[in-house]
Coordinates of C-alpha atoms in Angstrom, one line a residue:
M1 CA 84.6 92.5 96.4
V2 CA 87.6 93.8 94.4
I3 CA 87.8 96.1 91.4
I4 CA 91.0 96.0 89.3
T5 CA 91.5 98.4 86.4
G6 CA 93.8 97.5 83.5
A7 CA 93.2 93.9 84.4
S8 CA 93.6 92.3 80.9
A9 CA 97.4 91.8 81.1
G10 CA 100.6 92.3 83.2
I11 CA 100.3 93.4 86.8
G12 CA 96.6 93.7 86.6
K13 CA 96.1 90.1 85.5
A14 CA 98.6 88.8 88.0
S15 CA 97.0 90.7 90.8
A16 CA 93.6 89.4 89.8
L17 CA 94.8 85.8 90.0
A18 CA 96.6 86.4 93.3
L19 CA 93.5 87.9 94.9
A20 CA 91.1 85.4 93.4
G21 CA 93.3 82.7 94.9
E22 CA 92.5 84.2 98.3
G23 CA 88.8 83.9 97.6
A24 CA 88.0 87.4 96.4
H25 CA 85.3 88.0 93.8
I26 CA 86.9 90.3 91.2
V27 CA 85.4 92.8 88.9
L28 CA 87.8 93.1 86.0
T29 CA 87.9 96.1 83.8
A30 CA 90.0 97.1 80.7
R31 CA 89.4 97.8 77.0
R32 CA 90.2 94.3 75.7
K33 CA 87.1 92.2 76.5
E34 CA 88.4 89.0 75.0
R35 CA 91.4 89.0 77.3
L36 CA 89.2 89.7 80.3
D37 CA 86.9 86.8 79.3
D38 CA 89.9 84.5 79.1
L39 CA 91.0 85.7 82.6
V40 CA 87.6 84.9 84.0
H41 CA 88.1 81.3 82.9
E42 CA 91.5 81.2 84.6
I43 CA 90.0 82.6 87.8
K44 CA 87.2 80.1 87.8
K45 CA 89.7 77.2 87.3
L46 CA 91.2 78.4 90.6
G47 CA 87.8 78.1 92.2
G48 CA 87.2 81.9 92.2
D49 CA 84.7 84.1 90.5
A50 CA 85.0 87.2 88.4
T51 CA 82.9 89.7 86.4
V52 CA 83.9 91.7 83.3
V53 CA 83.1 95.3 82.6
A54 CA 84.9 96.2 79.4
G55 CA 85.6 99.9 78.8
D56 CA 88.1 102.6 78.6
G57 CA 89.3 103.5 82.1
R58 CA 89.7 107.2 81.1
E59 CA 86.0 107.5 80.6
E60 CA 83.7 108.4 83.4
A61 CA 81.0 105.9 82.2
T62 CA 83.4 103.0 82.6
A63 CA 84.1 103.9 86.3
K64 CA 80.4 104.3 87.0
N65 CA 79.4 101.1 85.3
T66 CA 82.2 99.1 87.0
V67 CA 81.2 100.4 90.5
E68 CA 77.6 99.7 89.8
A69 CA 78.4 96.1 88.7
A70 CA 80.4 95.5 91.8
L71 CA 77.7 96.8 94.1
K72 CA 75.0 94.7 92.4
I73 CA 76.9 91.6 93.2
T74 CA 77.7 92.0 96.9
G75 CA 76.5 95.5 97.9
K76 CA 80.0 96.6 98.9
I77 CA 83.5 97.2 97.5
D78 CA 86.4 96.1 99.7
I79 CA 89.4 96.8 97.5
L80 CA 90.1 99.1 94.5
V81 CA 93.4 98.5 92.6
N82 CA 94.0 101.4 90.2
N83 CA 96.4 99.6 87.9
A84 CA 95.5 101.0 84.4
G85 CA 98.6 102.7 83.0
M86 CA 100.9 103.3 80.1
G87 CA 104.2 104.8 79.3
I88 CA 105.7 106.6 76.3
Y89 CA 109.4 107.1 76.9
K90 CA 110.8 110.1 75.0
N91 CA 113.0 113.1 75.6
L92 CA 110.9 116.2 76.4
V93 CA 111.6 117.9 73.1
D94 CA 110.3 114.8 71.3
T95 CA 107.1 114.5 73.5
S96 CA 103.9 115.8 71.9
L97 CA 100.9 117.2 73.6
E98 CA 99.0 114.1 72.5
D99 CA 101.7 112.0 74.3
Y100 CA 101.2 114.1 77.4
D101 CA 97.4 113.8 77.3
T102 CA 97.5 110.1 76.7
M103 CA 99.8 109.4 79.6
M104 CA 98.2 111.7 82.1
D105 CA 94.6 110.5 81.2
T106 CA 95.5 106.8 81.4
N107 CA 97.7 107.0 84.5
M108 CA 96.0 109.7 86.6
R109 CA 92.5 110.5 85.2
S110 CA 91.5 106.8 85.3
G111 CA 92.7 106.6 89.0
F112 CA 90.8 109.7 89.9
L113 CA 87.6 108.6 88.3
F114 CA 87.5 105.1 89.8
T115 CA 88.5 106.4 93.2
R116 CA 86.0 109.2 93.0
Y117 CA 83.2 106.7 92.6
V118 CA 84.5 104.0 95.0
A119 CA 85.4 106.4 97.9
P120 CA 81.7 107.3 98.8
E121 CA 80.9 103.6 99.1
M122 CA 83.9 102.9 101.3
I123 CA 83.0 105.9 103.5
K124 CA 79.5 104.4 104.0
Q125 CA 81.1 101.0 104.8
K126 CA 83.6 102.7 107.2
G127 CA 86.4 100.7 105.5
G128 CA 88.2 99.5 102.4
T129 CA 91.6 99.6 100.6
I130 CA 92.6 101.7 97.7
L131 CA 95.9 101.1 95.9
M132 CA 97.6 103.2 93.2
L133 CA 99.9 101.2 91.0
S134 CA 102.6 103.8 90.5
S135 CA 106.3 103.3 89.8
M136 CA 109.8 104.0 91.0
A137 CA 109.4 106.7 88.3
G138 CA 107.0 108.2 90.9
V139 CA 109.8 108.4 93.4
Y140 CA 112.8 109.4 91.3
G141 CA 113.0 111.3 88.1
F142 CA 114.6 109.6 85.0
A143 CA 116.0 111.2 81.9
G144 CA 113.8 110.5 78.8
E145 CA 110.8 109.9 81.0
A146 CA 109.9 113.4 82.3
V147 CA 106.2 113.3 81.5
Y148 CA 105.8 109.7 82.5
C149 CA 107.5 110.5 85.8
A150 CA 105.1 113.4 86.3
T151 CA 102.1 111.2 85.9
K152 CA 103.6 108.7 88.4
F153 CA 104.6 111.3 90.9
A154 CA 100.9 112.5 90.6
Q155 CA 99.7 109.1 91.6
V156 CA 101.9 108.9 94.7
G157 CA 100.8 112.4 95.7
F158 CA 97.2 111.5 95.2
A159 CA 97.6 108.4 97.4
Q160 CA 99.4 110.4 100.1
A161 CA 96.7 113.0 100.2
L162 CA 93.9 110.5 100.3
D163 CA 95.6 108.6 103.1
K164 CA 95.1 111.7 105.2
E165 CA 91.6 112.4 103.9
L166 CA 90.2 108.9 104.1
R167 CA 92.0 107.2 107.0
P168 CA 89.5 108.8 109.5
H169 CA 86.8 106.8 107.7
G170 CA 88.7 103.5 108.1
I171 CA 90.0 103.5 104.5
K172 CA 93.5 102.5 103.7
V173 CA 95.2 104.2 100.8
G174 CA 98.6 103.2 99.5
A175 CA 100.9 103.3 96.4
I176 CA 102.9 100.3 95.0
C177 CA 106.0 101.6 93.2
P178 CA 107.8 98.8 91.2
G179 CA 110.8 99.3 89.0
G180 CA 110.7 97.8 85.5
V181 CA 108.4 94.8 85.1
K182 CA 108.5 92.1 82.4
T183 CA 105.2 92.9 80.7
E184 CA 104.0 94.3 77.4
F185 CA 104.1 97.7 79.0
A186 CA 105.8 100.4 76.8
I187 CA 106.7 97.8 74.1
G188 CA 107.0 100.0 71.0
T189 CA 106.8 103.2 73.0
G190 CA 110.3 103.1 74.6
R191 CA 111.0 99.4 75.2
T192 CA 111.5 96.5 72.9
Q193 CA 110.4 92.9 73.4
E194 CA 114.0 91.7 73.1
G195 CA 115.1 94.2 75.7
V196 CA 112.4 93.2 78.1
D197 CA 113.1 89.4 77.6
K198 CA 116.9 89.9 78.3
S199 CA 116.4 92.1 81.3
G200 CA 116.5 91.2 84.9
M201 CA 113.3 93.2 85.6
L202 CA 110.6 92.2 88.0
E203 CA 108.0 89.7 87.1
A204 CA 104.3 90.7 87.2
E205 CA 103.8 88.1 89.9
D206 CA 106.4 89.8 92.1
V207 CA 104.3 93.0 92.0
A208 CA 101.1 91.0 92.5
G209 CA 102.7 89.7 95.7
A210 CA 103.1 93.3 97.0
V211 CA 99.5 94.0 96.0
L212 CA 98.3 91.0 97.9
L213 CA 100.3 92.0 101.0
A214 CA 98.8 95.5 100.9
C215 CA 95.3 94.1 100.6
T216 CA 95.6 91.5 103.4
Q217 CA 97.4 93.5 106.1
S218 CA 95.9 93.5 109.6
A219 CA 93.0 95.7 110.4
G220 CA 95.0 98.1 112.6
S221 CA 97.8 98.8 110.1
R222 CA 98.2 100.3 106.7
I223 CA 100.8 100.2 104.0
I224 CA 101.4 103.7 102.7
E225 CA 104.0 102.9 100.0
I226 CA 105.9 99.9 98.8
Q227 CA 109.1 100.5 96.7
M228 CA 110.3 97.5 94.6
R229 CA 113.5 96.8 92.6
P230 CA 114.7 93.5 91.1
M231 CA 117.7 92.0 92.9
V232 CA 120.0 92.7 89.9
E233 CA 119.3 96.5 90.0
A234 CA 120.6 99.1 92.4
L235 CA 118.7 102.1 93.6

């Protein structure tokens, strides 16, 4: 059983399709129910199965409802992919408190909430995998992205601390840190559709491949962090 947050588009959608292709039952959660329903149809065409729990990942009730739905189906949760995220790219002096709260709540609060409700179940099971979809902006600081970087560094630190805390229970915790990805992410809040289309950025499927790798590693190993860049881009 897999839970994927922010599953309605981009990396979340691509990851759901990749994991469903391996036979996983997916619980999809995001705010846009119509998109999630469409994704369920795609997954079923692949011979997989999926369940929708629509809601705002920043709200505690969404995390509770999603975990409860997953447990009702199979009684366990094998994988949690904390993918919900957003970016607002601005210089610090142009960044409002509302911008800060929106990014921090979407990128970090949601990951905390879902992990907080999944971790006790994985501790009982003595196993599981938790992934944080962070960014290269969680590894390096970038001008014009100070607050966004802060939220992504927070995700990496959260994963590193939980690796130490949860590994004794057989739980693997890791961070996936891609560079720019060709999705609707940050369109209108720092990126343009034209700029994304013309870029050599990663495809969502590239990142989904890294997610799949982290979720299918051998029992005796764990992936702590994956850093990704497109071939056209230097570090």
